mmCIF file of C-alpha atoms in Angstrom:
data_model
loop_
_atom_site.group_PDB
_atom_site.id
_atom_site.type_symbol
_atom_site.label_atom_id
_atom_site.label_comp_id
_atom_site.label_asym_id
_atom_site.label_seq_id
_atom_site.Cartn_x
_atom_site.Cartn_y
_atom_site.Cartn_z
ATOM 1 C CA MET A 1 -39.523 -31.304 114.657
ATOM 2 C CA LYS A 2 -37.462 -28.529 113.077
ATOM 3 C CA THR A 3 -34.057 -27.301 114.189
ATOM 4 C CA LEU A 4 -34.114 -23.504 114.305
ATOM 5 C CA SER A 5 -30.587 -23.055 115.644
ATOM 6 C CA GLU A 6 -27.782 -24.941 117.380
ATOM 7 C CA ASN A 7 -24.796 -23.243 119.002
ATOM 8 C CA ALA A 8 -21.762 -24.575 120.826
ATOM 9 C CA CYS A 9 -22.163 -23.677 124.493
ATOM 10 C CA PHE A 10 -19.926 -24.624 127.449
ATOM 11 C CA GLY A 11 -18.714 -27.733 125.652
ATOM 12 C CA GLY A 12 -22.247 -28.803 124.790
ATOM 13 C CA THR A 13 -24.996 -27.518 122.498
ATOM 14 C CA GLN A 14 -27.700 -24.924 122.994
ATOM 15 C CA GLY A 15 -30.448 -25.674 120.524
ATOM 16 C CA VAL A 16 -33.771 -24.104 119.635
ATOM 17 C CA TYR A 17 -36.424 -26.299 118.037
ATOM 18 C CA SER A 18 -40.045 -26.100 116.889
ATOM 19 C CA HIS A 19 -42.688 -28.771 116.500
ATOM 20 C CA ALA A 20 -46.395 -29.258 115.993
ATOM 21 C CA SER A 21 -47.890 -29.816 119.423
ATOM 22 C CA LYS A 22 -50.811 -32.171 119.934
ATOM 23 C CA ALA A 23 -51.558 -30.564 123.299
ATOM 24 C CA THR A 24 -51.798 -26.959 122.129
ATOM 25 C CA GLY A 25 -52.899 -27.570 118.546
ATOM 26 C CA CYS A 26 -50.267 -25.203 117.170
ATOM 27 C CA ASP A 27 -46.534 -24.983 116.567
ATOM 28 C CA MET A 28 -44.438 -24.593 119.714
ATOM 29 C CA THR A 29 -40.819 -23.539 120.184
ATOM 30 C CA PHE A 30 -38.463 -24.672 122.941
ATOM 31 C CA GLY A 31 -34.826 -24.380 123.909
ATOM 32 C CA LEU A 32 -32.696 -27.341 124.958
ATOM 33 C CA PHE A 33 -29.157 -27.311 126.334
ATOM 34 C CA MET A 34 -27.336 -30.628 126.005
ATOM 35 C CA PRO A 35 -24.066 -31.021 127.938
ATOM 36 C CA SER A 36 -21.068 -32.787 126.426
ATOM 37 C CA GLU A 37 -21.840 -35.932 128.461
ATOM 38 C CA ALA A 38 -24.864 -36.555 126.234
ATOM 39 C CA ALA A 39 -22.469 -37.805 123.540
ATOM 40 C CA ASP A 40 -21.785 -40.833 125.751
ATOM 41 C CA GLY A 41 -25.335 -41.587 126.868
ATOM 42 C CA PRO A 42 -28.550 -40.200 128.327
ATOM 43 C CA VAL A 43 -28.240 -37.352 130.844
ATOM 44 C CA PRO A 44 -30.671 -36.143 133.535
ATOM 45 C CA VAL A 45 -33.072 -33.296 132.826
ATOM 46 C CA LEU A 46 -33.790 -30.000 134.564
ATOM 47 C CA TRP A 47 -36.883 -28.108 133.404
ATOM 48 C CA TYR A 48 -36.953 -24.315 133.630
ATOM 49 C CA LEU A 49 -40.407 -22.708 133.406
ATOM 50 C CA SER A 50 -40.398 -18.985 132.632
ATOM 51 C CA GLY A 51 -42.715 -16.237 133.831
ATOM 52 C CA LEU A 52 -45.275 -13.824 132.415
ATOM 53 C CA THR A 53 -44.447 -12.183 129.052
ATOM 54 C CA CYS A 54 -41.430 -14.473 128.532
ATOM 55 C CA THR A 55 -40.712 -16.944 125.737
ATOM 56 C CA HIS A 56 -38.311 -19.887 125.682
ATOM 57 C CA GLU A 57 -35.538 -17.374 124.996
ATOM 58 C CA ASN A 58 -35.515 -15.204 128.144
ATOM 59 C CA ALA A 59 -34.110 -17.722 130.606
ATOM 60 C CA MET A 60 -32.007 -19.332 127.904
ATOM 61 C CA THR A 61 -30.075 -16.095 127.380
ATOM 62 C CA LYS A 62 -30.302 -14.338 130.780
ATOM 63 C CA THR A 63 -29.883 -16.863 133.591
ATOM 64 C CA GLY A 64 -26.410 -18.211 132.817
ATOM 65 C CA ALA A 65 -27.769 -21.651 133.656
ATOM 66 C CA GLN A 66 -25.929 -23.506 130.890
ATOM 67 C CA GLY A 67 -22.496 -23.042 132.447
ATOM 68 C CA TRP A 68 -23.622 -24.487 135.764
ATOM 69 C CA ALA A 69 -25.551 -27.304 134.046
ATOM 70 C CA ALA A 70 -22.461 -28.162 131.987
ATOM 71 C CA GLU A 71 -20.437 -28.544 135.190
ATOM 72 C CA GLN A 72 -23.034 -31.004 136.492
ATOM 73 C CA GLY A 73 -23.692 -32.880 133.221
ATOM 74 C CA ILE A 74 -27.373 -31.922 133.198
ATOM 75 C CA ALA A 75 -29.642 -31.039 130.262
ATOM 76 C CA LEU A 76 -31.818 -27.912 130.504
ATOM 77 C CA VAL A 77 -35.244 -27.596 128.888
ATOM 78 C CA PHE A 78 -36.692 -24.125 128.272
ATOM 79 C CA PRO A 79 -40.338 -24.434 127.129
ATOM 80 C CA ASP A 80 -42.358 -21.478 125.911
ATOM 81 C CA THR A 81 -44.887 -19.917 128.290
ATOM 82 C CA SER A 82 -47.983 -20.252 126.089
ATOM 83 C CA PRO A 83 -49.259 -21.266 122.675
ATOM 84 C CA ARG A 84 -48.726 -18.657 119.970
ATOM 85 C CA GLY A 85 -49.824 -17.810 116.444
ATOM 86 C CA ASP A 86 -52.427 -15.956 114.468
ATOM 87 C CA GLY A 87 -55.155 -18.458 115.306
ATOM 88 C CA VAL A 88 -54.416 -18.460 119.038
ATOM 89 C CA ALA A 89 -56.499 -16.307 121.393
ATOM 90 C CA ASP A 90 -54.771 -13.313 122.964
ATOM 91 C CA HIS A 91 -55.543 -10.440 125.346
ATOM 92 C CA ASP A 92 -54.589 -6.781 125.595
ATOM 93 C CA ASP A 93 -53.436 -7.312 129.200
ATOM 94 C CA PHE A 94 -49.949 -8.765 129.628
ATOM 95 C CA ASP A 95 -51.098 -11.257 132.268
ATOM 96 C CA MET A 96 -53.592 -13.105 130.051
ATOM 97 C CA GLY A 97 -53.265 -14.700 126.648
ATOM 98 C CA GLN A 98 -50.079 -15.278 124.695
ATOM 99 C CA GLY A 99 -47.074 -15.218 126.999
ATOM 100 C CA ALA A 100 -49.260 -15.940 130.031
ATOM 101 C CA GLY A 101 -50.406 -19.548 129.821
ATOM 102 C CA PHE A 102 -50.114 -20.052 133.606
ATOM 103 C CA TYR A 103 -49.312 -23.744 133.038
ATOM 104 C CA VAL A 104 -52.942 -24.894 133.181
ATOM 105 C CA ASN A 105 -55.291 -26.692 130.791
ATOM 106 C CA ALA A 106 -57.857 -24.023 130.001
ATOM 107 C CA THR A 107 -61.512 -25.033 129.920
ATOM 108 C CA GLN A 108 -63.087 -21.678 129.056
ATOM 109 C CA ALA A 109 -63.588 -19.810 125.776
ATOM 110 C CA PRO A 110 -61.641 -18.476 123.974
ATOM 111 C CA TRP A 111 -58.664 -20.198 125.625
ATOM 112 C CA ALA A 112 -59.672 -23.862 125.675
ATOM 113 C CA PRO A 113 -58.664 -24.866 122.115
ATOM 114 C CA HIS A 114 -54.962 -24.023 122.567
ATOM 115 C CA PHE A 115 -54.099 -23.077 126.149
ATOM 116 C CA ARG A 116 -53.220 -26.538 127.440
ATOM 117 C CA MET A 117 -49.811 -25.796 128.863
ATOM 118 C CA TRP A 118 -50.066 -28.371 131.665
ATOM 119 C CA ASP A 119 -50.400 -31.182 129.136
ATOM 120 C CA TYR A 120 -47.753 -29.612 126.916
ATOM 121 C CA VAL A 121 -45.089 -29.467 129.631
ATOM 122 C CA THR A 122 -45.939 -32.728 131.395
ATOM 123 C CA ASP A 123 -46.841 -34.975 128.442
ATOM 124 C CA ASP A 124 -46.402 -33.651 124.917
ATOM 125 C CA LEU A 125 -42.919 -32.129 125.161
ATOM 126 C CA PRO A 126 -41.438 -34.901 127.364
ATOM 127 C CA GLN A 127 -42.497 -37.497 124.790
ATOM 128 C CA LEU A 128 -40.814 -35.534 122.033
ATOM 129 C CA LEU A 129 -37.625 -35.022 124.043
ATOM 130 C CA GLY A 130 -37.385 -38.679 125.009
ATOM 131 C CA ALA A 131 -37.767 -39.755 121.398
ATOM 132 C CA HIS A 132 -35.214 -37.400 119.840
ATOM 133 C CA PHE A 133 -32.501 -36.642 122.401
ATOM 134 C CA ALA A 134 -30.137 -38.533 124.716
ATOM 135 C CA LEU A 135 -32.100 -37.743 127.870
ATOM 136 C CA ASP A 136 -32.719 -39.936 130.897
ATOM 137 C CA MET A 137 -36.394 -39.170 131.464
ATOM 138 C CA SER A 138 -36.357 -41.256 134.652
ATOM 139 C CA ARG A 139 -34.259 -38.482 136.241
ATOM 140 C CA GLN A 140 -36.105 -35.167 136.049
ATOM 141 C CA SER A 141 -36.203 -32.074 138.247
ATOM 142 C CA ILE A 142 -38.001 -28.773 137.762
ATOM 143 C CA THR A 143 -37.564 -25.086 138.548
ATOM 144 C CA GLY A 144 -39.066 -21.805 137.404
ATOM 145 C CA HIS A 145 -39.479 -18.086 137.977
ATOM 146 C CA SER A 146 -42.646 -16.191 138.972
ATOM 147 C CA MET A 147 -45.476 -17.718 136.908
ATOM 148 C CA GLY A 148 -42.952 -20.452 136.091
ATOM 149 C CA GLY A 149 -42.215 -20.955 139.789
ATOM 150 C CA HIS A 150 -45.943 -21.439 140.252
ATOM 151 C CA GLY A 151 -45.893 -24.012 137.446
ATOM 152 C CA ALA A 152 -42.845 -25.823 138.801
ATOM 153 C CA LEU A 153 -44.301 -26.179 142.299
ATOM 154 C CA THR A 154 -47.771 -27.239 141.158
ATOM 155 C CA MET A 155 -46.419 -29.794 138.688
ATOM 156 C CA ALA A 156 -43.986 -31.231 141.217
ATOM 157 C CA MET A 157 -46.697 -31.680 143.834
ATOM 158 C CA GLY A 158 -49.419 -32.549 141.332
ATOM 159 C CA LEU A 159 -47.421 -35.357 139.720
ATOM 160 C CA PRO A 160 -45.961 -37.450 142.560
ATOM 161 C CA GLY A 161 -42.868 -39.372 141.517
ATOM 162 C CA ARG A 162 -42.234 -37.377 138.341
ATOM 163 C CA PHE A 163 -39.602 -34.951 139.652
ATOM 164 C CA ARG A 164 -36.781 -35.702 142.070
ATOM 165 C CA SER A 165 -36.520 -32.112 143.292
ATOM 166 C CA VAL A 166 -38.245 -28.777 142.838
ATOM 167 C CA SER A 167 -37.096 -25.190 143.215
ATOM 168 C CA ALA A 168 -38.560 -21.790 142.454
ATOM 169 C CA PHE A 169 -37.565 -18.158 142.140
ATOM 170 C CA SER A 170 -40.219 -15.715 143.397
ATOM 171 C CA PRO A 171 -43.147 -18.045 142.648
ATOM 172 C CA ILE A 172 -46.760 -16.912 142.478
ATOM 173 C CA ALA A 173 -47.331 -18.856 145.667
ATOM 174 C CA HIS A 174 -51.043 -18.507 146.491
ATOM 175 C CA PRO A 175 -52.917 -17.454 143.323
ATOM 176 C CA THR A 176 -56.389 -18.386 144.568
ATOM 177 C CA SER A 177 -56.200 -15.535 147.096
ATOM 178 C CA SER A 178 -54.241 -13.025 145.013
ATOM 179 C CA ASP A 179 -55.418 -10.501 142.462
ATOM 180 C CA TRP A 180 -52.522 -11.822 140.384
ATOM 181 C CA GLY A 181 -53.960 -15.292 140.099
ATOM 182 C CA ARG A 182 -57.701 -15.071 140.525
ATOM 183 C CA LYS A 183 -57.940 -13.217 137.218
ATOM 184 C CA GLN A 184 -56.006 -15.865 135.322
ATOM 185 C CA LEU A 185 -57.439 -18.931 137.046
ATOM 186 C CA GLY A 186 -60.972 -17.584 136.658
ATOM 187 C CA GLY A 187 -60.389 -16.674 133.035
ATOM 188 C CA TYR A 188 -58.836 -19.982 132.049
ATOM 189 C CA LEU A 189 -60.691 -22.392 134.359
ATOM 190 C CA GLY A 190 -64.048 -20.725 135.080
ATOM 191 C CA LYS A 191 -65.822 -19.605 138.244
ATOM 192 C CA ASP A 192 -65.721 -22.951 140.084
ATOM 193 C CA GLU A 193 -62.843 -22.368 142.493
ATOM 194 C CA SER A 194 -62.498 -26.092 143.211
ATOM 195 C CA ALA A 195 -60.914 -26.310 139.754
ATOM 196 C CA TRP A 196 -58.320 -23.749 140.829
ATOM 197 C CA ALA A 197 -56.969 -25.660 143.833
ATOM 198 C CA PRO A 198 -54.662 -28.029 141.869
ATOM 199 C CA HIS A 199 -52.907 -24.921 140.554
ATOM 200 C CA ASP A 200 -52.186 -23.246 143.885
ATOM 201 C CA ALA A 201 -48.840 -24.185 145.480
ATOM 202 C CA THR A 202 -49.955 -23.177 148.968
ATOM 203 C CA LEU A 203 -53.085 -25.337 148.817
ATOM 204 C CA LEU A 204 -51.122 -28.245 147.370
ATOM 205 C CA MET A 205 -48.522 -27.929 150.106
ATOM 206 C CA GLN A 206 -51.327 -28.085 152.665
ATOM 207 C CA SER A 207 -52.957 -31.136 151.082
ATOM 208 C CA ARG A 208 -50.084 -33.096 149.531
ATOM 209 C CA GLY A 209 -46.610 -31.681 150.022
ATOM 210 C CA PHE A 210 -43.659 -32.944 147.996
ATOM 211 C CA ASP A 211 -41.723 -36.163 148.508
ATOM 212 C CA GLY A 212 -38.300 -34.670 147.874
ATOM 213 C CA PRO A 213 -36.115 -31.613 148.430
ATOM 214 C CA VAL A 214 -37.579 -28.118 147.951
ATOM 215 C CA LEU A 215 -35.684 -24.837 147.494
ATOM 216 C CA ILE A 216 -37.374 -21.433 147.143
ATOM 217 C CA ASP A 217 -35.672 -18.054 146.788
ATOM 218 C CA GLN A 218 -37.613 -14.808 147.080
ATOM 219 C CA GLY A 219 -36.239 -11.295 146.677
ATOM 220 C CA ALA A 220 -37.030 -9.143 149.707
ATOM 221 C CA ASP A 221 -37.293 -6.044 147.483
ATOM 222 C CA ASP A 222 -39.501 -7.749 144.903
ATOM 223 C CA GLN A 223 -41.913 -5.156 143.510
ATOM 224 C CA PHE A 224 -44.630 -7.836 143.273
ATOM 225 C CA LEU A 225 -44.220 -9.245 146.780
ATOM 226 C CA ASP A 226 -47.821 -8.597 147.862
ATOM 227 C CA LEU A 227 -49.120 -10.403 144.777
ATOM 228 C CA LEU A 228 -46.770 -13.396 145.153
ATOM 229 C CA GLN A 229 -47.694 -14.083 148.815
ATOM 230 C CA PRO A 230 -44.624 -16.119 149.809
ATOM 231 C CA GLU A 231 -45.686 -15.908 153.460
ATOM 232 C CA ALA A 232 -48.701 -18.127 152.719
ATOM 233 C CA LEU A 233 -46.497 -20.826 151.216
ATOM 234 C CA ALA A 234 -44.015 -20.513 154.085
ATOM 235 C CA ALA A 235 -46.823 -21.049 156.583
ATOM 236 C CA ALA A 236 -48.047 -24.119 154.698
ATOM 237 C CA ILE A 237 -44.510 -25.542 154.620
ATOM 238 C CA ALA A 238 -44.123 -24.979 158.350
ATOM 239 C CA LYS A 239 -47.526 -26.442 159.234
ATOM 240 C CA ARG A 240 -46.893 -29.537 157.141
ATOM 241 C CA ARG A 241 -43.318 -29.812 158.429
ATOM 242 C CA GLN A 242 -42.229 -30.192 154.829
ATOM 243 C CA PRO A 243 -38.450 -30.495 154.396
ATOM 244 C CA ALA A 244 -37.699 -27.299 152.481
ATOM 245 C CA THR A 245 -35.369 -24.333 152.291
ATOM 246 C CA MET A 246 -37.136 -21.011 151.743
ATOM 247 C CA ARG A 247 -34.920 -17.930 151.665
ATOM 248 C CA LEU A 248 -35.777 -14.224 151.610
ATOM 249 C CA GLN A 249 -32.872 -12.523 149.819
ATOM 250 C CA PRO A 250 -32.264 -8.923 150.990
ATOM 251 C CA GLY A 251 -31.962 -6.281 148.279
ATOM 252 C CA TYR A 252 -33.111 -8.449 145.368
ATOM 253 C CA ASP A 253 -36.092 -7.719 143.133
ATOM 254 C CA HIS A 254 -38.088 -9.769 140.628
ATOM 255 C CA SER A 255 -35.649 -9.506 137.722
ATOM 256 C CA TYR A 256 -33.336 -11.914 135.945
ATOM 257 C CA PHE A 257 -30.478 -10.258 137.854
ATOM 258 C CA PHE A 258 -31.967 -11.943 140.916
ATOM 259 C CA VAL A 259 -32.478 -15.269 139.156
ATOM 260 C CA SER A 260 -28.978 -15.377 137.662
ATOM 261 C CA THR A 261 -27.396 -14.563 141.036
ATOM 262 C CA PHE A 262 -28.739 -17.737 142.642
ATOM 263 C CA MET A 263 -28.886 -20.008 139.591
ATOM 264 C CA GLU A 264 -25.623 -21.792 140.439
ATOM 265 C CA GLU A 265 -27.026 -22.847 143.806
ATOM 266 C CA HIS A 266 -30.272 -24.065 142.269
ATOM 267 C CA VAL A 267 -28.544 -26.159 139.613
ATOM 268 C CA ALA A 268 -26.248 -27.695 142.229
ATOM 269 C CA PHE A 269 -29.286 -28.377 144.438
ATOM 270 C CA HIS A 270 -30.974 -30.288 141.621
ATOM 271 C CA ALA A 271 -27.753 -32.104 140.673
ATOM 272 C CA ASP A 272 -27.598 -33.562 144.190
ATOM 273 C CA ALA A 273 -31.073 -35.038 143.710
ATOM 274 C CA LEU A 274 -30.595 -36.145 140.108
ATOM 275 C CA TYR A 275 -27.381 -38.016 140.872
ATOM 276 C CA ALA A 276 -28.461 -39.429 144.235
#
């Protein structure tokens, strides 16, 4: 692991690091905020998964999450959204290839050799973090925005017992029935739609649900609302009678202005679960 930068931040440290990933077969970069409490012992962890076209840096610099995490004594992990590098497959469209890993383990050419973001976020990076930083990996929660909200919800429901709470900002909620989902799932996972189901939050809510608190915020003026399909996830939550808070926020769009507005509430929501 290499330290790319470390900056004092709200009494703690905002670092950026790179490492050779076994999961993706290439070098990966991630951001990690450590609150001051980490000097005295391991602290709980909140994962933030970013959306299409983002890197580790977008949420790290635009959400204002570090200040709220510092108040709660929580570490923040900002993974990248895909493998990168000259030897990594890419696409001319912004919603495939580098920057658009969709948090799945690809099985199709040319993506399969490197696009294993599920394993990277759930196995490879957690092992590295646990070995090198004062983190209590028994206390983890997860959140994300857009494609990252999709990843947060599917990982939380797909890995029972891993995360104490899950939240999402404008998640891609039902990708198996959306044009903004079928393209990526088909491209990465092939034509067999049974392989897509574990990566659809609505289908997972119908079949499994989540054993913990759920918070979802969606901007009512989101320019991608028809592609995100929050109504499908809301219906699945209602039918399952899943304990959850799902809010439609008037006037807000899909941007980081929306995310940063409600970040304080999301961090506090996760703090309640992590310190329960």
